[in-house]
Coordinates of C-alpha atoms in Angstrom, one line a residue:
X8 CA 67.9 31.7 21.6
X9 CA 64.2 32.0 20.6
X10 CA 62.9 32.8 17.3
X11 CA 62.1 35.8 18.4
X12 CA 65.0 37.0 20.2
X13 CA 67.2 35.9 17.1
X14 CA 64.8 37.8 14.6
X15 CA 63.4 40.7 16.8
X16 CA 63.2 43.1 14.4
X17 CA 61.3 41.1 11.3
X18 CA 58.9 39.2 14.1
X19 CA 57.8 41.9 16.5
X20 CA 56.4 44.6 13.6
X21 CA 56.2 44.9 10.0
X22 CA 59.3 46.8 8.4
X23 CA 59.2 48.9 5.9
X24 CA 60.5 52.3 4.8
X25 CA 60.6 55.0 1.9
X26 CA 61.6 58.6 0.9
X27 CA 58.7 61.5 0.3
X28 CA 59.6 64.5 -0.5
X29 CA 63.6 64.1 -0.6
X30 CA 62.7 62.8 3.8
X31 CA 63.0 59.4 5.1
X32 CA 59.8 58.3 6.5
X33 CA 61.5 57.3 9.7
X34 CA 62.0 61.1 10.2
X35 CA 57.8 61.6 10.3
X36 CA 55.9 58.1 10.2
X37 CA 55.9 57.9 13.7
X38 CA 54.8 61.5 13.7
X39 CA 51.8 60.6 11.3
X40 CA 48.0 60.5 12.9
X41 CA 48.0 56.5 13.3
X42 CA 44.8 53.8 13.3
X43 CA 44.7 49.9 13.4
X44 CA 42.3 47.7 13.1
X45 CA 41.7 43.7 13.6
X46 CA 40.3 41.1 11.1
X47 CA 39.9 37.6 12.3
X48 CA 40.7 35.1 9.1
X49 CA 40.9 31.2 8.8
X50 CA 44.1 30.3 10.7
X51 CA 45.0 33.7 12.2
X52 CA 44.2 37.6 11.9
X53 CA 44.9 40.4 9.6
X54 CA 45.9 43.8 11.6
X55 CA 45.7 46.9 9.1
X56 CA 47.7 50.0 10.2
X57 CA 47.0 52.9 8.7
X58 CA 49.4 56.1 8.6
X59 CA 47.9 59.9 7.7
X60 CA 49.7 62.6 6.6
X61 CA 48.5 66.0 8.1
X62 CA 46.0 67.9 5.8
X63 CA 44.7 64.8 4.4
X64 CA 47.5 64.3 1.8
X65 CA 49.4 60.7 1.6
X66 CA 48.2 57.4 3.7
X67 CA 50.0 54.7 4.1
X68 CA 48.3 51.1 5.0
X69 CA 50.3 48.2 6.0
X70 CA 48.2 44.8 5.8
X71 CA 49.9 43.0 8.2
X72 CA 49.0 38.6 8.6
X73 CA 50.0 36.5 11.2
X74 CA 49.2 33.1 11.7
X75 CA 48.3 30.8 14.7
X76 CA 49.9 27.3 13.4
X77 CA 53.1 28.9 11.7
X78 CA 55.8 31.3 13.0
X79 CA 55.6 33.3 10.3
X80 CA 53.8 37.3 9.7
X81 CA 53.6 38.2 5.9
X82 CA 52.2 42.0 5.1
X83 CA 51.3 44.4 1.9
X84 CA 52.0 48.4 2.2
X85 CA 49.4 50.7 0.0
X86 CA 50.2 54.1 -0.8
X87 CA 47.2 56.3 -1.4
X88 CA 46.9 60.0 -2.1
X89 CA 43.7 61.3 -0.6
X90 CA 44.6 65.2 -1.2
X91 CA 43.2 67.5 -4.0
X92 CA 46.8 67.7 -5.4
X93 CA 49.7 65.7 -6.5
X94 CA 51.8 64.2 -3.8
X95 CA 56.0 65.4 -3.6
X96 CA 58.0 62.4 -5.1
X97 CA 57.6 58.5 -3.4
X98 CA 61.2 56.4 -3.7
X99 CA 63.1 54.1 -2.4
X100 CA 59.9 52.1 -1.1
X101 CA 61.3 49.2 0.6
X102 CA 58.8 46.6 1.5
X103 CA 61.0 45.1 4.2
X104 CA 63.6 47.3 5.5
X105 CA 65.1 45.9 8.5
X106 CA 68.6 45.4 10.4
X107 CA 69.1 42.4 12.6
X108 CA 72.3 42.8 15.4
X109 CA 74.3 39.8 14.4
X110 CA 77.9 38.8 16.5
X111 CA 80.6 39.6 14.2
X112 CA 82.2 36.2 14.7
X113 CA 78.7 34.3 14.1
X114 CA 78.5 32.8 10.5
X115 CA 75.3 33.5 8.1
X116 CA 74.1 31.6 5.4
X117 CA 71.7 32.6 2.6
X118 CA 70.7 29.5 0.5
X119 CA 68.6 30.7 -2.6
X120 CA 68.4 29.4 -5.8
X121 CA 68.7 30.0 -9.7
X122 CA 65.3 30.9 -11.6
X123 CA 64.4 29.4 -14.8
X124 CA 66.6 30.8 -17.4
X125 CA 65.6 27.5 -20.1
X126 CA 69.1 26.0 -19.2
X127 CA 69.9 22.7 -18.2
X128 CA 70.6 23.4 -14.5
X129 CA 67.2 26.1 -14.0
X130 CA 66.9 26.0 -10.4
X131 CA 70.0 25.1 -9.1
X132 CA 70.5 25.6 -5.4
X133 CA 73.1 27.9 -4.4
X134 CA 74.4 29.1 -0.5
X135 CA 76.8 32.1 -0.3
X136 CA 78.4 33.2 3.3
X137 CA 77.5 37.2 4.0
X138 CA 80.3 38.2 6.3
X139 CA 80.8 41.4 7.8
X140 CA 81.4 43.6 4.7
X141 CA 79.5 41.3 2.6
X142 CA 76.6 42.5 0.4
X143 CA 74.3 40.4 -1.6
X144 CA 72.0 41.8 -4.0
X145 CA 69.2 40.1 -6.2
X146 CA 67.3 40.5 -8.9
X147 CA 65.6 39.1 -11.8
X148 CA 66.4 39.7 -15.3
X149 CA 63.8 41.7 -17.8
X150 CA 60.6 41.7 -15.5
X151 CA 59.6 38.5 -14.8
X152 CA 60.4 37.5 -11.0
X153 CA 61.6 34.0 -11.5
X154 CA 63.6 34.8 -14.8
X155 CA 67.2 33.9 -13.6
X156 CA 66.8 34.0 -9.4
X157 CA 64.1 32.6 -7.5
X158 CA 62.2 34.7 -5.3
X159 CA 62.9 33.0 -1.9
X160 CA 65.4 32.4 0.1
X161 CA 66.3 31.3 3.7
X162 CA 69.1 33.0 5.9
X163 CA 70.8 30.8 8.3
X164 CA 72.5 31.8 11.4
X165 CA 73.8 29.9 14.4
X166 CA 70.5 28.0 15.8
X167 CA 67.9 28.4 13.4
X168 CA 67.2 30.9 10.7
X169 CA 64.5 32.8 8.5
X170 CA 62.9 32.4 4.7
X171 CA 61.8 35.4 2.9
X172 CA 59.8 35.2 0.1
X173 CA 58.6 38.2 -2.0
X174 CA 55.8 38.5 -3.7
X175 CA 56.1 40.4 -6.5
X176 CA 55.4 39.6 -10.6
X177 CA 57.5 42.3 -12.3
X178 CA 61.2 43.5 -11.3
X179 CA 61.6 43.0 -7.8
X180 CA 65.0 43.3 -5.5
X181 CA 66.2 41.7 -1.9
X182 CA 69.4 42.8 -0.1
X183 CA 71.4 41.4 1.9
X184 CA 74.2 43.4 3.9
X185 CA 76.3 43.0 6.7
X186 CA 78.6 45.2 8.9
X187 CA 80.2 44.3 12.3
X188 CA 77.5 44.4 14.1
X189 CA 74.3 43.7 11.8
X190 CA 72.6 42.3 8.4
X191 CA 70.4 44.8 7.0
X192 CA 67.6 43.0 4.8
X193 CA 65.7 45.0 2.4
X194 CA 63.4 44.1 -0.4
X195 CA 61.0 45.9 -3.1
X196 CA 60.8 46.9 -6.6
X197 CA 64.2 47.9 -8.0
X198 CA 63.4 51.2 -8.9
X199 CA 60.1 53.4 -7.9
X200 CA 60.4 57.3 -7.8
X201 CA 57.0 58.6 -8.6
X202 CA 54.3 61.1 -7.7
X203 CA 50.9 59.7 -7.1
X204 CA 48.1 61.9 -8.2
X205 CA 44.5 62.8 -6.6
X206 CA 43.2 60.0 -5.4
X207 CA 45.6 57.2 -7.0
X208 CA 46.5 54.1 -4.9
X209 CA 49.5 52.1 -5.3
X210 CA 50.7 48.8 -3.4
X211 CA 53.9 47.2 -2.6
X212 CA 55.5 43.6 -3.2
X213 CA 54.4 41.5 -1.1
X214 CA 56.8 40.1 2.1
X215 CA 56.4 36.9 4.1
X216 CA 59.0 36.5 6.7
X217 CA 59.1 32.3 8.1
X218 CA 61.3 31.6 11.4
X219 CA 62.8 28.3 11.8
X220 CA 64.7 26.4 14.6
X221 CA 67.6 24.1 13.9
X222 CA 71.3 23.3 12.9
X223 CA 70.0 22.1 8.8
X224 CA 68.8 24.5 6.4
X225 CA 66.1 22.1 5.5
X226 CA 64.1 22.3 8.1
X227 CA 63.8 26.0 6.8
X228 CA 62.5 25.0 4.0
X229 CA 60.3 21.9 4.8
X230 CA 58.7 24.7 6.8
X231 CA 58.0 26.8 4.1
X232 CA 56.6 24.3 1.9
X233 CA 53.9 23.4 4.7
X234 CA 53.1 26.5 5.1
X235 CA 52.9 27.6 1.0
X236 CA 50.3 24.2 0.8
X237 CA 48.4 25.3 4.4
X238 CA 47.9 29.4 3.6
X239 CA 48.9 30.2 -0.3
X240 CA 48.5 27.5 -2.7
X241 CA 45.3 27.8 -4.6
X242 CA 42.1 25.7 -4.0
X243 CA 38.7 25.0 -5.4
X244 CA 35.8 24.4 -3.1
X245 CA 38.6 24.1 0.0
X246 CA 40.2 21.4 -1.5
X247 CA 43.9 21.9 -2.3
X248 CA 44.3 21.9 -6.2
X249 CA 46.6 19.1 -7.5
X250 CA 49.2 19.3 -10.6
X251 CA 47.9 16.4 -13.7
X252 CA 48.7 13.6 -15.0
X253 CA 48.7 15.1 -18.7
X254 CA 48.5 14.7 -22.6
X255 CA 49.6 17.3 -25.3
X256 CA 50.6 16.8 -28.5
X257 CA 52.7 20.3 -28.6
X258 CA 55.6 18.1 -29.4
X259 CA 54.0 16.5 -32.4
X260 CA 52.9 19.8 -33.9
X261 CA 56.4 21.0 -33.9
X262 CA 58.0 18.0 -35.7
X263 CA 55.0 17.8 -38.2
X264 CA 53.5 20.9 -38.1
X265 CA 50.0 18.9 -37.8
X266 CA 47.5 20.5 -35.6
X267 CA 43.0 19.7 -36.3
X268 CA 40.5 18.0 -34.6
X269 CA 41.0 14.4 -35.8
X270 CA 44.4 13.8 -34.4
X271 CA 43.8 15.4 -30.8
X272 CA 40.3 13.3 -30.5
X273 CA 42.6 10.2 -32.0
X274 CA 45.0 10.8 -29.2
X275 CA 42.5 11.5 -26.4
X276 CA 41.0 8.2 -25.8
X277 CA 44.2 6.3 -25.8
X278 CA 45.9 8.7 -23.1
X279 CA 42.6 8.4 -21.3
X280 CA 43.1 4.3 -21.4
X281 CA 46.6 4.9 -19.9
X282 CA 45.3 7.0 -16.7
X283 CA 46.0 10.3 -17.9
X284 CA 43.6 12.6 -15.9
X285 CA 44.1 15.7 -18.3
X286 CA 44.1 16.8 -22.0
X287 CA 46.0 20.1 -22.9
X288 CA 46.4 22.1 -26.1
X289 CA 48.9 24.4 -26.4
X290 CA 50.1 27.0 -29.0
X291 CA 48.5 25.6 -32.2
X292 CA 44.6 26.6 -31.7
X293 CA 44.1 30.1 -32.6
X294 CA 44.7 32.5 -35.4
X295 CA 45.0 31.7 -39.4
X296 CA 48.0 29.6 -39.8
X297 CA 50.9 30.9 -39.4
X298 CA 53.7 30.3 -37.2
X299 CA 52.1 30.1 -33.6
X300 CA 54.4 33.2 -32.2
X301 CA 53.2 35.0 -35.2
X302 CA 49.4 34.9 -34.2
X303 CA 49.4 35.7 -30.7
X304 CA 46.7 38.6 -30.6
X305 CA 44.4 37.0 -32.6
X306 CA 42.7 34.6 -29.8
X307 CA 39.9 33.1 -32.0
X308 CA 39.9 29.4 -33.0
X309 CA 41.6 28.2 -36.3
X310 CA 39.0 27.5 -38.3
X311 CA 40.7 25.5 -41.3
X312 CA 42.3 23.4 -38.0
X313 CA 39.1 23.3 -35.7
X314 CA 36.3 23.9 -37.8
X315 CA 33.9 22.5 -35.0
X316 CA 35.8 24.7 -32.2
X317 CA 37.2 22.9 -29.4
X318 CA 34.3 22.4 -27.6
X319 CA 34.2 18.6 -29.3
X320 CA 37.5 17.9 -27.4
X321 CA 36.8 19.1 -24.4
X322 CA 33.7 17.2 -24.9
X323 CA 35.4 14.0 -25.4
X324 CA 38.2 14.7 -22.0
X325 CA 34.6 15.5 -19.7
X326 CA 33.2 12.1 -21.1
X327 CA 36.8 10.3 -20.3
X328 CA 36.9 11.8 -17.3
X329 CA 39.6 14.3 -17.8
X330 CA 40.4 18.1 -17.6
X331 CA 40.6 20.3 -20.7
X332 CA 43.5 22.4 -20.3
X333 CA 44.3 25.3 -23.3
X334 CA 47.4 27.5 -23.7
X335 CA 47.1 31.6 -23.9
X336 CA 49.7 34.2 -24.3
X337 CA 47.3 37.4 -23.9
X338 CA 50.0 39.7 -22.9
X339 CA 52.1 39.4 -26.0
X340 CA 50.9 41.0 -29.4
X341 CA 52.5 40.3 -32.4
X342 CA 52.4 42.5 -35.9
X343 CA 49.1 42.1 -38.1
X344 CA 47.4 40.3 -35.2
X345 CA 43.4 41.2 -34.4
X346 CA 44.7 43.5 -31.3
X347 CA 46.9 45.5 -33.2
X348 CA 44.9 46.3 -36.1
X349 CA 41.6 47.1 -34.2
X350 CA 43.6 48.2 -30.8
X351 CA 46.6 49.9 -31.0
X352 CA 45.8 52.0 -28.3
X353 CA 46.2 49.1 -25.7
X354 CA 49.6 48.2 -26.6
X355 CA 53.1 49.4 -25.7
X356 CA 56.3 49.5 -27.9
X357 CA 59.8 49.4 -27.5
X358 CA 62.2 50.2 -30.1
X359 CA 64.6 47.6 -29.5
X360 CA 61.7 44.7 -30.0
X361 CA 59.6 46.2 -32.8
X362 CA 57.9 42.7 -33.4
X363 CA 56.1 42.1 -30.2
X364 CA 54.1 44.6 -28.5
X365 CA 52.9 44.4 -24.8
X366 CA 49.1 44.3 -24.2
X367 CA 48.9 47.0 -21.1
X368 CA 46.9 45.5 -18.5
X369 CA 47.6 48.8 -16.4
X370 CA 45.0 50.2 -18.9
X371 CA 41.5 49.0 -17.2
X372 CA 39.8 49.1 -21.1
X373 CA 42.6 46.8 -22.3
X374 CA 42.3 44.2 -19.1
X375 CA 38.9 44.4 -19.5
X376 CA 38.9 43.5 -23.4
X377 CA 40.9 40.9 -22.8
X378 CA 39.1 39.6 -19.9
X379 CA 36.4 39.0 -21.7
X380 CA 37.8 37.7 -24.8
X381 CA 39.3 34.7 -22.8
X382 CA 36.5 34.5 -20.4
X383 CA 33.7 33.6 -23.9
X384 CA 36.6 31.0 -24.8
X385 CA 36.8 29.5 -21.7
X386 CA 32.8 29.0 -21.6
X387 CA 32.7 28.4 -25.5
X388 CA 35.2 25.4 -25.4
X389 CA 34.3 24.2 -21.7
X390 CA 38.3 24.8 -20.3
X391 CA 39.0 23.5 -17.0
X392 CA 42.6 25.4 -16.6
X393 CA 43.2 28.2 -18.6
X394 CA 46.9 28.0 -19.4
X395 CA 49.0 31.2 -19.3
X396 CA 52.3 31.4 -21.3
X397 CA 54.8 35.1 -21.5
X398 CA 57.4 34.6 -23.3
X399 CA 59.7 38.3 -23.5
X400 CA 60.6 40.7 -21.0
X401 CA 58.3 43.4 -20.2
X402 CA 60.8 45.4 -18.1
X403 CA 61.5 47.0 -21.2
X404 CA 58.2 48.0 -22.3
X405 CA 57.8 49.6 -18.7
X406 CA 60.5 51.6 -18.4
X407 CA 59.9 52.9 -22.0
X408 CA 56.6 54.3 -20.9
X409 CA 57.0 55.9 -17.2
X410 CA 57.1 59.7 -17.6
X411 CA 60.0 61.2 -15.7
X412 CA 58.0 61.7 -12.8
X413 CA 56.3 58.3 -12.7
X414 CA 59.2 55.6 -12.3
X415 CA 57.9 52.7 -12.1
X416 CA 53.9 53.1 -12.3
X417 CA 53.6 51.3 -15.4
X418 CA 55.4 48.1 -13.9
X419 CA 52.8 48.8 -10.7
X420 CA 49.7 49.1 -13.3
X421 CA 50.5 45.8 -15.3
X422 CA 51.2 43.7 -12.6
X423 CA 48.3 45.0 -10.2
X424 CA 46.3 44.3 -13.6
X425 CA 47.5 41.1 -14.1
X426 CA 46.6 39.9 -10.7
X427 CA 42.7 41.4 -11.3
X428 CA 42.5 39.1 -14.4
X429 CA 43.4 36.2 -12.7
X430 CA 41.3 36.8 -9.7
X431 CA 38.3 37.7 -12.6
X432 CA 38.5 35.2 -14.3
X433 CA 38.4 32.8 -11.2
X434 CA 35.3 34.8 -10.5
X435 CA 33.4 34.1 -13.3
X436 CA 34.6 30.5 -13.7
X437 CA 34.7 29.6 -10.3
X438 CA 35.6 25.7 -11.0
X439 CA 38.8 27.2 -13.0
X440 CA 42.2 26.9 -12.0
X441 CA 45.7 28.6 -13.6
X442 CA 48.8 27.1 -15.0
X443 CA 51.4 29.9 -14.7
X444 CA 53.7 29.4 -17.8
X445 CA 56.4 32.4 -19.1
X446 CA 58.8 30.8 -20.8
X447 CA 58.8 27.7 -18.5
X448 CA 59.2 28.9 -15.0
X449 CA 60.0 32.7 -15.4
X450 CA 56.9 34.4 -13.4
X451 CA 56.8 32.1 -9.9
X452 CA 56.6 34.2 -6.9
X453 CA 54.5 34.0 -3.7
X454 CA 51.8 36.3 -5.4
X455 CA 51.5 33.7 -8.5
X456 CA 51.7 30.6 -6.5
X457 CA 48.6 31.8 -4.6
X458 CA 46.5 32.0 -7.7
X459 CA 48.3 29.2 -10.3
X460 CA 50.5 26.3 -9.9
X461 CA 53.6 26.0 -12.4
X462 CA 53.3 23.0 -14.8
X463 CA 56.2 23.4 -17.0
X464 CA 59.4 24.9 -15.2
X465 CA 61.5 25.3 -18.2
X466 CA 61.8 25.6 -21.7
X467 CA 65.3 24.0 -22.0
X468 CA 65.0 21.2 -24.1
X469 CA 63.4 23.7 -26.6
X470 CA 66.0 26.2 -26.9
X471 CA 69.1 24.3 -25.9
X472 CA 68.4 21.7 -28.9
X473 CA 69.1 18.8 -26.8
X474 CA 68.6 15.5 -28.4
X475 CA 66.3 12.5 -26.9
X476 CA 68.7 10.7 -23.9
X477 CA 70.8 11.4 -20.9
X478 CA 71.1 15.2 -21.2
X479 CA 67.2 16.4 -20.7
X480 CA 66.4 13.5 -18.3
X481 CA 70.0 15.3 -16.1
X482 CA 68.6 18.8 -16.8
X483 CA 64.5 17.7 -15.6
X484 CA 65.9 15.9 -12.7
X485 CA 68.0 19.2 -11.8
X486 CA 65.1 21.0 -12.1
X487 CA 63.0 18.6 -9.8
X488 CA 65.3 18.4 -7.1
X489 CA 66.4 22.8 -7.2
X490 CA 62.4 23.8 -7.5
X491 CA 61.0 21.4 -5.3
X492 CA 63.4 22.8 -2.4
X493 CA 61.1 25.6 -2.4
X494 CA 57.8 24.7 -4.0
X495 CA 56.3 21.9 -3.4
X496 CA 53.7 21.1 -6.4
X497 CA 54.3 22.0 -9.6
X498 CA 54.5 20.1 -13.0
X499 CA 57.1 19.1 -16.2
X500 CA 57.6 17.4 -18.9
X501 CA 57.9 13.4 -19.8
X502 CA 59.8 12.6 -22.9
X503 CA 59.9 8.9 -23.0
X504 CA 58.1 5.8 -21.8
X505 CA 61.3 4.3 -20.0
X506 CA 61.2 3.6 -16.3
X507 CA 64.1 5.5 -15.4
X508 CA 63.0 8.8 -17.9
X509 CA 59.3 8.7 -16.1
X510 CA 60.4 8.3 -12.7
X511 CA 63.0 10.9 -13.0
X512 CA 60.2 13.4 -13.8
X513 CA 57.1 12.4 -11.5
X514 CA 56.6 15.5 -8.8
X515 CA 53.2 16.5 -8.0
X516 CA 52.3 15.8 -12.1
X517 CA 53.5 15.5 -15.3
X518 CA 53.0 15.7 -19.1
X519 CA 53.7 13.7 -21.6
X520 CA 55.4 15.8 -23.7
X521 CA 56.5 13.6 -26.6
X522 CA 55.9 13.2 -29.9
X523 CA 53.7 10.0 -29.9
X524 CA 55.4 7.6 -32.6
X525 CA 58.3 5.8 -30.5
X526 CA 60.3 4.8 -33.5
X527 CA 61.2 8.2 -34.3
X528 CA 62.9 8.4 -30.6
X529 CA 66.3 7.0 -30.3
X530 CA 67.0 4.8 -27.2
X531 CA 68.3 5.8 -23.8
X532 CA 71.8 5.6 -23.8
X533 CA 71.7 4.1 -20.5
X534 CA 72.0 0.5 -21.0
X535 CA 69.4 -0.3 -18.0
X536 CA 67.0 1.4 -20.2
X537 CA 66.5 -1.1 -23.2
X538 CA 63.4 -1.2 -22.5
X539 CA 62.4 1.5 -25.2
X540 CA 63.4 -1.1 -27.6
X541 CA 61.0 -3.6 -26.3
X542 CA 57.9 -0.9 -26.9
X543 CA 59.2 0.1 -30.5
X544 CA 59.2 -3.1 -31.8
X545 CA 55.5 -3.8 -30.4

């Protein structure tokens, strides 16, 4: 059996499906005045199908890719009112909606995995059999689209099989169902059910549908992870960009509370000596001292830490050779902070999180604010990769502002906004390159990995508490081995100099995360590892 004849109805046509007006498009769609188009693009071709409702009301606009060296077809939908009123109500927008005929008797597999969820097994592969009467649903938790469940998975059926990815940075869904004589796949947001008004546009999650051909799931996804480094993974001048070999003293800010210019330039050449190929400050730069969760919305430089700015470091990485890498949490505002005494109006509040307020990047005056508050840092302090950290759930926020007749639209605004600061600030700074944060690992999709590479998966040995030794080297190497499944360069954390601790953590890059002085590190408890007692004594 062919890819094709074992997938026919996710190969042959883009699939998707959604209710207007209390109808199901597949009752009128096919009815609609219909126009395509051809684009010819590096490595394949880009069809756009366009659907027009009568009267010049609602069109719908499927970007559909397909490629020449991959079997694969991935495609965006766009909703866009072009009428002089408000459209009837837009649900149940499926991005994929699609039933394949599957034998009763034949047996599927979906292999996914855990998300990050800053516990010692983030990532952790999982298979579940969908037999007839089986139905698999999943979601992430509180908005972010790796927080708890990754967003791709691979079905397996006798032969060969198929990965779907979404592509989606807010509260997406995929389901999985199965009756005698079928396995209906869906995927989308979790919940739209909105009216669009004149001339509003709104798009979909992205799909990408992969076919594969074999008895071993892996071949799946070796597949996809070719393909993510051929067609999605960001470059810079068309080369592919790489994960670094990093330096941040993060580590030694939170045991001493020490942050200023002398003891990052101290640092920097003796990393530099070691082969380190990057220099990264995190959360200790910016505000007026307090604790570094309690600043975030004030993003100007420390002055009692930095009084020179951080233009002298990143001075001192360029003349080493290195990269200059600086943290950011723009999203998150906290109380007191510069945004939410001079602009309250950008901000949205939820009752149950009074503390932290979301900056609404669905609000084009509040993107472009802060657009251009991290663009003047980036040129001011010559960064390389801007760093972007989100550390609460937004679903919250979202939900709290939709009006009744607008489900979801403030999920659509954010998200759509965040990927127009990205691709800005890649604009402006066309040498620059993202490191997509979120609490370690909480915001990878196929949207983010086309614009940023992950360089810290989890947060685990922060909020678990785990002491130096066996139990974060078990919990990075779980990490490695679940993420890397499906991603194939990404970055983490190095807490110790020992053979066994450094080799356990070496993927595409790594940082050393520690806090520099090795006597106030315990040894391995693995016997093998002794060799941490030969550096301290040195």
């Amino acid at each position: 059996m062919t890819p094709k004849e074992r997938w026919p109805a996710v190969l042959d046509r883009e699939k998707f499906s959604f209710r207007y007006g209390g109808r199901s498009s597949d009752e009128f769609l096919v009815k609609w005045q219909q126009t395509r188009s051809v684009e010819t693009t590096p490595g394949g071709k880009i069809e756009h199908i366009a659907y027009a409702e009568a009267g010049g009301g609602l069109n719908v606009l499927a970007h559909v890719r397909r490629l020449d060296d991959f079997p694969a077809v991935d495609w965006v939908v766009e909703f866009e009112n072009q009428g002089p009123e408000p459209t009837p109500i837009l649900e149940d927008i499926l991005a994929l909606d699609a039933a394949v005929a599957i034998p009763a008797a034949e047996r599927v597999r979906l292999h996914h995995a855990k998300g990050s969820s800053c516990r010692i097994d983030d990532f952790l592969p999982q298979t579940d059999s969908i037999a007839p009467g089986g139905d698999m649903l999943l979601a992430p938790a509180g908005g972010r689209s790796s927080n708890g469940v990754l967003p791709f998975m691979n079905i397996q059926r006798d032969g060969g099989g198929m990965v779907l990815a979404v592509g989606w940075s807010g509260q997406w869904m995929a389901r999985l169902n199965r009756d005698e004589k079928a396995l209906h796949l869906s995927a989308g947001m979790e919940r739209v059910q909105l009216t669009l008004h004149p001339g509003e546009k709104i798009r979909t999650p992205r799909v990408l549908i992969l076919h594969w051909e074999g008895d071993d799931e892996e071949q799946g996804n070796n597949l996809l992870r070719r393909l993510l480094i051929a067609h999605y993974l960001p470059r810079i001048d068309g080369r592919l960009v790489m994960p670094p070999l990093a330096q941040c003293l993060q580590g030694y800010f939170y045991a001493s509370g020490q942050a200023n210019e002398q003891l990052e330039l101290t640092a920097l050449p003796k990393v530099a000596a070691l082969g380190a190929d990057t220099y990264w400050i995190d959360a200790c730069w910016y505000g007026k001292g307090r604790e570094w969760w309690q600043e975030v919305g004030t993003w100007t430089v420390n002055p009692d830490r930095f009084p020179r700015g951080l233009k002298p470091i990143s001075n001192a990485a360029h003349e080493a050779g290195m990269k200059f890498i600086l943290w950011f949490e723009p999203e998150r505002v906290q109380r007191e902070t510069a945004i939410e005494r001079e602009h309250p109006e950008f901000l949205l509040r939820c009752e149950d999180n009074p503390d932290n307020a979301l900056l609404n990047l669905g609000m084009p005056e509040a993107r472009a604010y802060i657009t251009d508050a991290i663009s003047d840092i980036i040129s001011e302090s010559g960064v390389d990769i801007y760093r972007q950290d989100f550390n609460f759930d937004p679903l919250p926020y979202w939900q709290a502002a939709d009006a009744p007749d607008r489900i979801g639209m403030t999920e659509i605004r954010h998200v759509e906004g965040l990927y127009e600061l990205w691709d800005e600030l890649r604009r402006r700074h066309p040498g620059l390159w993202i490191d997509n944060c979120s609490s370690g690992g909480r915001r990878i999709d196929l949207e983010t990995l086309s614009r940023s590479l992950p360089l810290w998966p989890s947060d685990f040995p922060d909020i678990c508490g785990l002491p130096y030794g066996r139990g974060m080297q078990v919990g990075d190497q779980c990490i490695n081995a679940g993420l890397s499944r499906w991603i194939p360069l990404f970055g983490g954390g190095v807490w110790n100099f020992t053979p066994y601790v450094t080799r356990g953590q070496i993927v595409g890059g790594f940082t050393f995360g520690m806090h520099i002085p090795v006597e106030d590190f315990p040894p391995d408890d693995d016997p093998e590892n002794s060799d941490q007692q030969a550096i301290a004594a040195k």
